[in-house]
XYZ file of N, CA and C in Angstrom:
639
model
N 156.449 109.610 75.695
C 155.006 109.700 75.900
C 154.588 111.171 75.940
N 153.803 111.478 75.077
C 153.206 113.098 74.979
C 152.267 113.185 76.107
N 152.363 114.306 77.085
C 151.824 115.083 77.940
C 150.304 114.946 77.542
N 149.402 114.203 78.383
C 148.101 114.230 78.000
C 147.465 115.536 79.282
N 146.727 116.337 78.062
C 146.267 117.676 79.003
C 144.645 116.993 79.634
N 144.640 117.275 81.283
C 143.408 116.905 81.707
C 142.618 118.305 81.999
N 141.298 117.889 82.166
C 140.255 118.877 82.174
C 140.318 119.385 83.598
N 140.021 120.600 84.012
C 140.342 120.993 85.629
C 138.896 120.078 86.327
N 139.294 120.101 87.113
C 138.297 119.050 88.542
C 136.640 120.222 88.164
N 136.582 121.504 88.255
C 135.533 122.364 87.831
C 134.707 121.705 86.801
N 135.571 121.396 85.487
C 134.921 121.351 84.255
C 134.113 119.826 84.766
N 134.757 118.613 85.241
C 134.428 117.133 85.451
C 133.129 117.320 85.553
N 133.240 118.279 86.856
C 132.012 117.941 87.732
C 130.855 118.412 86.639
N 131.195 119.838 86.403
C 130.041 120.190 85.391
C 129.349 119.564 84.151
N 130.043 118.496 83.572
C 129.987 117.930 82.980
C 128.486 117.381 83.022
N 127.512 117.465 82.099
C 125.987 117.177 82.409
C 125.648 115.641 81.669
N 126.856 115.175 81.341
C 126.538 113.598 80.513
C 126.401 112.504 81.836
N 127.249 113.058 83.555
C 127.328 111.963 84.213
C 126.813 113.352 85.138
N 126.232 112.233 86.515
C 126.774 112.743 88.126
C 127.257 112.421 88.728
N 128.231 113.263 89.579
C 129.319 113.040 89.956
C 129.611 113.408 91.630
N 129.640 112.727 92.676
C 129.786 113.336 93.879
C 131.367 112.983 94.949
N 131.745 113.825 95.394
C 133.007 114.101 96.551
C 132.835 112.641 97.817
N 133.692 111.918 97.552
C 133.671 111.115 99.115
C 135.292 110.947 99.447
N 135.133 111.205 100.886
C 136.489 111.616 101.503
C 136.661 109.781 101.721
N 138.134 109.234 100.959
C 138.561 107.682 101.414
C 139.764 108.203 101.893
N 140.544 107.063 102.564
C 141.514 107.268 103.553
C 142.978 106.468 102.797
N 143.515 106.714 102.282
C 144.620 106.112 101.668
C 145.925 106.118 102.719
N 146.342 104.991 102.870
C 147.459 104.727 104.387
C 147.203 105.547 105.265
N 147.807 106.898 105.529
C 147.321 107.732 106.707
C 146.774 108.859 106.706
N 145.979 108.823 104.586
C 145.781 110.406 104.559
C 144.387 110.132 104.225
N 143.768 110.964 104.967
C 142.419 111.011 104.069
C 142.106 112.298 102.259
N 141.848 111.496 101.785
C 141.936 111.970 100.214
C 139.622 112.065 99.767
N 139.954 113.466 99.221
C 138.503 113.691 98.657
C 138.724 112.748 97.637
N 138.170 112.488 96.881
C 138.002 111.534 95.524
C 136.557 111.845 94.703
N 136.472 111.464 93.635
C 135.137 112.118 92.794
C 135.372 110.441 92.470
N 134.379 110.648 92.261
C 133.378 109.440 92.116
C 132.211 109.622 90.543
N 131.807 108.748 89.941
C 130.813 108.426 88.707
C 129.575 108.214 89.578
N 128.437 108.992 89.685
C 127.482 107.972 90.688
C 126.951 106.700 89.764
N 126.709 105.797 90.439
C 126.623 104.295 89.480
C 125.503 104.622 88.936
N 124.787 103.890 87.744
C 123.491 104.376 87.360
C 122.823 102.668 88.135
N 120.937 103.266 87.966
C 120.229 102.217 88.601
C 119.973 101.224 87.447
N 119.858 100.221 88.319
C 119.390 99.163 87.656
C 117.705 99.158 87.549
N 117.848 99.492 86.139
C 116.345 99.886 85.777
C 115.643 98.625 84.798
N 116.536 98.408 84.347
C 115.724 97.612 83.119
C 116.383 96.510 83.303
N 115.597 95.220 82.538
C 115.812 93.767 82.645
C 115.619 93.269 81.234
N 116.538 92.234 81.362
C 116.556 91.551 79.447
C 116.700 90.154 80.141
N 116.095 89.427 79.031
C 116.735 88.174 78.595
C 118.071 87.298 79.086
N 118.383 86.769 79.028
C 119.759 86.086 79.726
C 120.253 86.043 78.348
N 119.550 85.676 77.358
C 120.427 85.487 75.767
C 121.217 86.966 75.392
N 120.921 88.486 76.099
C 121.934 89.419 76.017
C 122.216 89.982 77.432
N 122.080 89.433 78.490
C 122.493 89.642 80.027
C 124.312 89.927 79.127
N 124.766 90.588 80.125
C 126.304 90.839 79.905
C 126.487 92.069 78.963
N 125.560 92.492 78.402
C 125.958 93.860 77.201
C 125.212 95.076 78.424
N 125.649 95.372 79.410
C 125.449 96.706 80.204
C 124.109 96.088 80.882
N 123.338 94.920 80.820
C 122.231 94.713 81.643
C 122.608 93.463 82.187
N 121.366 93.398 83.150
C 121.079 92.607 84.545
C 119.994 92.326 84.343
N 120.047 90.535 85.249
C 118.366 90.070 85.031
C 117.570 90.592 86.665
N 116.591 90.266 86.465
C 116.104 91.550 87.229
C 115.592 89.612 88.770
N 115.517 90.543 90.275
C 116.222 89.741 91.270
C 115.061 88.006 90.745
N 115.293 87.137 91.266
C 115.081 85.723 91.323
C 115.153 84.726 92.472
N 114.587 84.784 93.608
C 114.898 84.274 94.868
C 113.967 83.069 95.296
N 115.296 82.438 94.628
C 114.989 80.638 94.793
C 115.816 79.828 95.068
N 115.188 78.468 95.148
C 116.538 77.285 95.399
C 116.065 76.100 94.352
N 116.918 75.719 93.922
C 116.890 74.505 92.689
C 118.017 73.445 92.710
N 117.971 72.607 92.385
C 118.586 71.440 92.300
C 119.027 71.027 90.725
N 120.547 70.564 90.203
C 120.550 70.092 88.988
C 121.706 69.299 89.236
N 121.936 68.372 88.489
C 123.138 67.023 88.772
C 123.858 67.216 90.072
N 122.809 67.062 91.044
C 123.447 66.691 92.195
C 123.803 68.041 93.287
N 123.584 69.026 92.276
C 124.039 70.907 92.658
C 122.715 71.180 93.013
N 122.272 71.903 95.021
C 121.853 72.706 94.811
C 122.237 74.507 94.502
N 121.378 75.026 93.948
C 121.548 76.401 94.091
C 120.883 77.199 94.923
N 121.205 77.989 95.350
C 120.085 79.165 96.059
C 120.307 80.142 95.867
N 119.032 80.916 94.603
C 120.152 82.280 93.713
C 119.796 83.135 94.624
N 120.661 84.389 94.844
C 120.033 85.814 94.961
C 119.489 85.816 96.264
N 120.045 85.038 97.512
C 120.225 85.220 98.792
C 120.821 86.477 99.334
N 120.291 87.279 100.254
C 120.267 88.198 100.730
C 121.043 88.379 102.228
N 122.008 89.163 102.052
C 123.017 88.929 103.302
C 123.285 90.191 103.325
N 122.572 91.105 104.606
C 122.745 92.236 105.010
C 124.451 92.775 106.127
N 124.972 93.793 105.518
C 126.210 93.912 106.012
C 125.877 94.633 107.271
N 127.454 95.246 108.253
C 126.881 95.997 109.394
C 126.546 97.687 109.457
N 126.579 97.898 107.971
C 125.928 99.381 107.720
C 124.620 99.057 107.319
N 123.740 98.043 107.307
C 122.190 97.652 106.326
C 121.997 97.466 105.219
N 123.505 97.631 104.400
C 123.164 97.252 103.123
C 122.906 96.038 102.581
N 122.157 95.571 101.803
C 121.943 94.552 101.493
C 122.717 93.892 100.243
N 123.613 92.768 100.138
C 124.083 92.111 98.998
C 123.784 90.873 98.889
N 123.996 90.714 97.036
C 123.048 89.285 96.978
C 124.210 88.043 96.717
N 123.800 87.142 96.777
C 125.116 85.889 96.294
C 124.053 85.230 96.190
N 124.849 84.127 95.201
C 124.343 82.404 94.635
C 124.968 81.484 95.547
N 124.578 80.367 95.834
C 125.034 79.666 96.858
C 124.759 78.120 95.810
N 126.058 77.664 95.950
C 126.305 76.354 95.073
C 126.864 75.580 96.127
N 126.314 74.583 96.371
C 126.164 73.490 97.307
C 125.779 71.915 96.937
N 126.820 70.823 97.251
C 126.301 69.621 96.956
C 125.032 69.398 97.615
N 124.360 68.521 96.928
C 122.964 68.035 97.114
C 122.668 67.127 98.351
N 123.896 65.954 98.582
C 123.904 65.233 99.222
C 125.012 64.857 100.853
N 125.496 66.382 100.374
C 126.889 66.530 101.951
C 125.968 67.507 102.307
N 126.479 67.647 103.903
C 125.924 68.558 104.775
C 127.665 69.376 105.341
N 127.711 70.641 105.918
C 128.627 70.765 106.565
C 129.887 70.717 105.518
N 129.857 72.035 104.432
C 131.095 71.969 103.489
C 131.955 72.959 104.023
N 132.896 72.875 103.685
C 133.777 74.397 102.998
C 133.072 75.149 102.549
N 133.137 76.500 101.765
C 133.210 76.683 101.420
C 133.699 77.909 100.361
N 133.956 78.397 99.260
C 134.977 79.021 98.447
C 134.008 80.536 97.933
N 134.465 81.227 97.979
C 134.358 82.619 97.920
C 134.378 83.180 96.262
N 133.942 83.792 95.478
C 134.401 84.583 94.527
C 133.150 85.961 94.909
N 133.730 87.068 95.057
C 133.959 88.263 95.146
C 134.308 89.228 94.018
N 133.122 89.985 93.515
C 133.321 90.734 92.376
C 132.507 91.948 91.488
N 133.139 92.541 90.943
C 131.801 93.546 90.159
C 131.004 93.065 88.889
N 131.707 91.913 89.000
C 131.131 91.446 86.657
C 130.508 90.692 86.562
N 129.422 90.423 87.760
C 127.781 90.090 87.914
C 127.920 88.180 88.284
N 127.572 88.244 88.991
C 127.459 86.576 89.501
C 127.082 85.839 88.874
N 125.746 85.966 88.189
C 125.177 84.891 87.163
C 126.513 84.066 86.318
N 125.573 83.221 85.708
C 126.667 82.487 84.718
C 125.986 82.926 83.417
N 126.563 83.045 82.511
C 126.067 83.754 81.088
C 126.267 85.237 81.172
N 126.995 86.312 82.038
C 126.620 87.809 81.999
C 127.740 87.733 81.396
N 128.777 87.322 80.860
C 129.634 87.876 79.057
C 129.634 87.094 78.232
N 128.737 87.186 77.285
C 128.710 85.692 76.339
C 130.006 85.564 75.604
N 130.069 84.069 75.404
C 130.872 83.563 74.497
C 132.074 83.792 75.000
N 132.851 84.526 76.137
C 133.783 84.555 76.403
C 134.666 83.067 76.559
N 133.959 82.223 76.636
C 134.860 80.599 77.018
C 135.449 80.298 75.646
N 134.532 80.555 74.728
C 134.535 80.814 72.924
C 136.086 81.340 72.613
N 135.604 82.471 73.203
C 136.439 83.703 72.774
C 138.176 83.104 73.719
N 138.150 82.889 74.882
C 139.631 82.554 75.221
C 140.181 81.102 74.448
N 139.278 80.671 73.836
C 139.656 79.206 72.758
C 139.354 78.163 74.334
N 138.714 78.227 75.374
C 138.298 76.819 76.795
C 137.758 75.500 75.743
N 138.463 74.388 75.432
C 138.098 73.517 75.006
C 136.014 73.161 75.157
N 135.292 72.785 74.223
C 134.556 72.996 74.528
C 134.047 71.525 75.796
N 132.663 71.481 76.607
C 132.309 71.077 77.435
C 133.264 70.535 79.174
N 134.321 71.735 78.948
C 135.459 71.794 80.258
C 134.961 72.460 81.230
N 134.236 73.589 80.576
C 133.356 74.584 81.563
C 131.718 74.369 82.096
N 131.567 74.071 82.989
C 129.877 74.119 82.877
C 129.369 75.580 83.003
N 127.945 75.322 82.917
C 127.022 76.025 82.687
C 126.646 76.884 84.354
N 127.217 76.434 84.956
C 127.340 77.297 86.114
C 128.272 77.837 86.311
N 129.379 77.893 85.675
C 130.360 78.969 85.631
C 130.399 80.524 85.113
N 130.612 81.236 85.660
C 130.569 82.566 85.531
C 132.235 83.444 85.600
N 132.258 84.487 85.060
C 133.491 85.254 84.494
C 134.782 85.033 85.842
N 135.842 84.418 85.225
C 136.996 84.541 85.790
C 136.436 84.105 87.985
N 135.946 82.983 87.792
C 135.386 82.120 88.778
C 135.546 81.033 88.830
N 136.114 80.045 90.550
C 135.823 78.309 90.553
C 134.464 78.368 89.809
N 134.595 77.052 88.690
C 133.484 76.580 88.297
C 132.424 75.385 89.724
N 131.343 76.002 89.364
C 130.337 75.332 90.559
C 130.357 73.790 90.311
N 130.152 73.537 88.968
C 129.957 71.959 88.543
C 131.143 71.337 88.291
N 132.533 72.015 88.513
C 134.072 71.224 89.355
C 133.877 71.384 91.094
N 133.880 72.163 91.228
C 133.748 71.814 92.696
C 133.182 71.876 93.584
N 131.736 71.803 93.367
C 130.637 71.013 94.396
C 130.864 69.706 94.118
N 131.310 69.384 93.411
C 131.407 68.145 92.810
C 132.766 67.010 93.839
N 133.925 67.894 94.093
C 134.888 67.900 94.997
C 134.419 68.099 96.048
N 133.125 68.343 97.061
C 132.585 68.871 98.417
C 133.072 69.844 98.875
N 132.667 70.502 97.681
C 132.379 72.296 98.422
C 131.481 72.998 98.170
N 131.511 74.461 98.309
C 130.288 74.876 98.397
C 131.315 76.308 97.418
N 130.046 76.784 96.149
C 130.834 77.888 95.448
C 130.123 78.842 95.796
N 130.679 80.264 96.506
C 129.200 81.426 96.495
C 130.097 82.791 95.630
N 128.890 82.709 94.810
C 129.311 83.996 93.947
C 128.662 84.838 94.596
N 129.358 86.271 94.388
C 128.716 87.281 95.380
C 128.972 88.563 93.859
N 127.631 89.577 94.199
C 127.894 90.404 93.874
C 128.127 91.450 94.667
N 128.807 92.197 94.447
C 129.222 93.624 95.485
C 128.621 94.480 95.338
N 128.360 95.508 96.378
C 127.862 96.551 96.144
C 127.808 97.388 94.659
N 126.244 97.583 94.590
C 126.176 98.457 93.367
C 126.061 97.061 92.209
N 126.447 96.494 92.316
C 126.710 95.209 91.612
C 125.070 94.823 91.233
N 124.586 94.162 90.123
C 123.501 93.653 89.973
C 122.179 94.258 90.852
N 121.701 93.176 91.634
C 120.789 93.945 91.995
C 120.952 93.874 93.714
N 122.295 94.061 93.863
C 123.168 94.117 95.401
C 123.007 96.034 94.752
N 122.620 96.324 96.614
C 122.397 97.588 96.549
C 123.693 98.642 97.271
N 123.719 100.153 97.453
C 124.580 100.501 98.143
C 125.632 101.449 96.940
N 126.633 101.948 97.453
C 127.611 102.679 95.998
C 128.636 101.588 96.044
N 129.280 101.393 94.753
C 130.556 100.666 94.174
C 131.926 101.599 94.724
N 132.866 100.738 95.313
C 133.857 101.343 95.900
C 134.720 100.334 95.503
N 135.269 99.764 94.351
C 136.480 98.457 95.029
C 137.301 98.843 94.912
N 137.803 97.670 95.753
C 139.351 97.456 96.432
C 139.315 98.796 97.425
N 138.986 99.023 98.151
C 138.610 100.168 98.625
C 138.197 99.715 100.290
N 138.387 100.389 100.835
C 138.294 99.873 102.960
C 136.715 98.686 102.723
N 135.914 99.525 102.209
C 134.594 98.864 101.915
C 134.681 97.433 101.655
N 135.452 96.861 100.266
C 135.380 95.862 99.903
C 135.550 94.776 101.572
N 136.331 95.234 102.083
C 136.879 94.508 103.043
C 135.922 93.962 104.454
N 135.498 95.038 104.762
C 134.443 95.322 105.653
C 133.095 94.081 105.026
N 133.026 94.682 103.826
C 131.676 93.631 103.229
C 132.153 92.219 103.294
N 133.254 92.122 103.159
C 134.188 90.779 102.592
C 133.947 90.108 104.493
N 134.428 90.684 105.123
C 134.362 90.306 106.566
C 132.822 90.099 106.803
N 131.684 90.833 106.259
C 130.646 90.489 107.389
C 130.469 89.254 106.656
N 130.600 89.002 105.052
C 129.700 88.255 104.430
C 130.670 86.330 104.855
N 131.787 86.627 105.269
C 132.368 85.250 105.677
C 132.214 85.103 107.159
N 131.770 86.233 108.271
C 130.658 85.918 109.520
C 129.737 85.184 109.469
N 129.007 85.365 107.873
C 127.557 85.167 107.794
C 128.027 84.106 107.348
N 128.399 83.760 106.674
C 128.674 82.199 106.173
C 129.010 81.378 106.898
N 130.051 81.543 107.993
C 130.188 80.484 108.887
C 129.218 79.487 109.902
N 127.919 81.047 110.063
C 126.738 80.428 110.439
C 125.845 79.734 110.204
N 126.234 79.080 108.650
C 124.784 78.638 107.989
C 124.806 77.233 108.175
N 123.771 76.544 107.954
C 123.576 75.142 108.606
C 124.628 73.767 107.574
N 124.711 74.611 106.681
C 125.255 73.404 105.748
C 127.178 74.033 105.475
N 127.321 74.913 106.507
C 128.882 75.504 105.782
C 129.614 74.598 107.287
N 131.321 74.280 106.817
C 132.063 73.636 108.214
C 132.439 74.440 108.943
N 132.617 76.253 108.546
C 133.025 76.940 109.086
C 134.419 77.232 108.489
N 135.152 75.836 107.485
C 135.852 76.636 106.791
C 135.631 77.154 105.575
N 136.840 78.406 105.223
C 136.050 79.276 103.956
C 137.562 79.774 103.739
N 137.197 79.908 101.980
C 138.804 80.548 101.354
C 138.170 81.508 100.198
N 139.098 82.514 99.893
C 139.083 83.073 98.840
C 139.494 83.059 97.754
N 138.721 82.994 96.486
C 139.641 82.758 95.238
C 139.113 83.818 94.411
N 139.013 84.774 95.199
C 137.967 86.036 94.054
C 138.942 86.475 93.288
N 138.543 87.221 92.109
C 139.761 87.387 90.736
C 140.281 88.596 91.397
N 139.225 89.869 92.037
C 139.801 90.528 92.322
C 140.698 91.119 93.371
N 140.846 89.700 94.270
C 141.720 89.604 95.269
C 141.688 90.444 96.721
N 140.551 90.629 96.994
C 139.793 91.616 98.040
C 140.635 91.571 99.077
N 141.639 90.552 99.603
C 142.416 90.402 100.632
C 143.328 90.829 100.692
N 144.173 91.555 99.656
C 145.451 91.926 99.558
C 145.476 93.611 99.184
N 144.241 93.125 98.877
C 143.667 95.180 97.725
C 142.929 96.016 99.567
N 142.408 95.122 99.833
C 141.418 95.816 100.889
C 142.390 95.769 102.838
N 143.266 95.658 102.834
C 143.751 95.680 104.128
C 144.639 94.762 104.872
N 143.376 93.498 104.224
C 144.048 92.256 104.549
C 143.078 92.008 106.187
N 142.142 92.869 106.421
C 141.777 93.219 107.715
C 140.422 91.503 107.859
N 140.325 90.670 107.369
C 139.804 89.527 107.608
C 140.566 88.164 107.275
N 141.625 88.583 107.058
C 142.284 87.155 106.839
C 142.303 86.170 108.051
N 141.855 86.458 109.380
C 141.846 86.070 110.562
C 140.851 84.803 110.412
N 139.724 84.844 109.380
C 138.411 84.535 109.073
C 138.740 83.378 108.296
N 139.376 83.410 107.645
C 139.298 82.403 106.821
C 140.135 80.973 107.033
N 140.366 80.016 106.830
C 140.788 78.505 107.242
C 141.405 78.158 106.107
């Protein structure tokens, strides 16, 4: 493997295509500066027919009902620093008092934000519903089984606010308040599991596994 020459930490920063700022994270017992991309804002809104090519649909805060699924998009669940993050909440229509299952992630909650990907891995067609979203339990398998699916976006994520840090102390912390908050809600049993792709429990500390059933 040939020696790839990097640019000194000076040149990065100067660099006028991005901005770029210093945050001190703590890696096992050291604390480490780190440079960071600052995320850009979510400025603009498209269509859902090209949602997934670098855009986001812009927020939607409702509840709807379809074969038996309610939804409640773009619920607002403030962590214990004030930031605010949003999740979808997929819930049978007709149980009270579910489980329910976790996915945790940066590659946008909606269902449709990478098209054609079900296409593209060859998913037999009508296996997946239409409430499924990237590398996630599908909602219309298992609300269907009596549970409850909540896609979450993470910080920086969609139109969840705050800076992007994953797998990072953060993820964990958010991961903990947001399965507090869930245990409280009128229709959850209090139990709750994780099946997020990016595995927030093993990457982030492990510091809420206490939480979950």
């Amino acid at each position: 493997m040939k020696n790839v020459k990097r640019p000194p930490i000076s040149e990065i920063l100067t660099d006028n295509k991005f901005e770029y700022e210093r945050i001190k994270e703590i890696f096992g017992n050291e604390e480490i500066e780190v440079i960071y991309k600052k995320s850009a804002d979510a400025t603009e809104y498209v269509d859902l027919e090209i949602v997934g090519w670098g855009f986001y649909q812009a927020l939607n805060q409702r509840t709807y009902a379809e074969n038996g699924i309610i939804c409640d998009q773009d619920v607002p669940v403030k962590m214990r620093d004030g930031v605010t993050i949003y999740i979808d909440i997929y819930r049978p229509e007709r149980l009270d008092k579910v489980p329910a299952i976790v996915s945790w992630g940066f590659y946008g909650k909606r269902p449709g934000d990478i098209p054609k990907t079900w296409q593209v891995l060859g998913v037999p067609p009508k296996t997946i519903s239409k409430m499924a979203k990237f590398e996630s339990p599908d909602p219309g398998y298992w609300v269907k089984q009596g549970y409850a699916v909540i896609n979450v976006d993470s910080r920086r994520t969609g139109n969840s606010v705050g800076k992007l840090r994953p797998w990072q102390k953060q993820d964990a912390e958010d991961g903990y308040d947001l399965i507090e908050w869930l245990a409280t809600q009128r229709w959850c049993s209090g139990k709750i599991a994780d099946l997020s792709k990016i595995n927030i429990v093993n990457l982030s500390g492990k510091i809420y596994i206490p939480l979950l059933r």
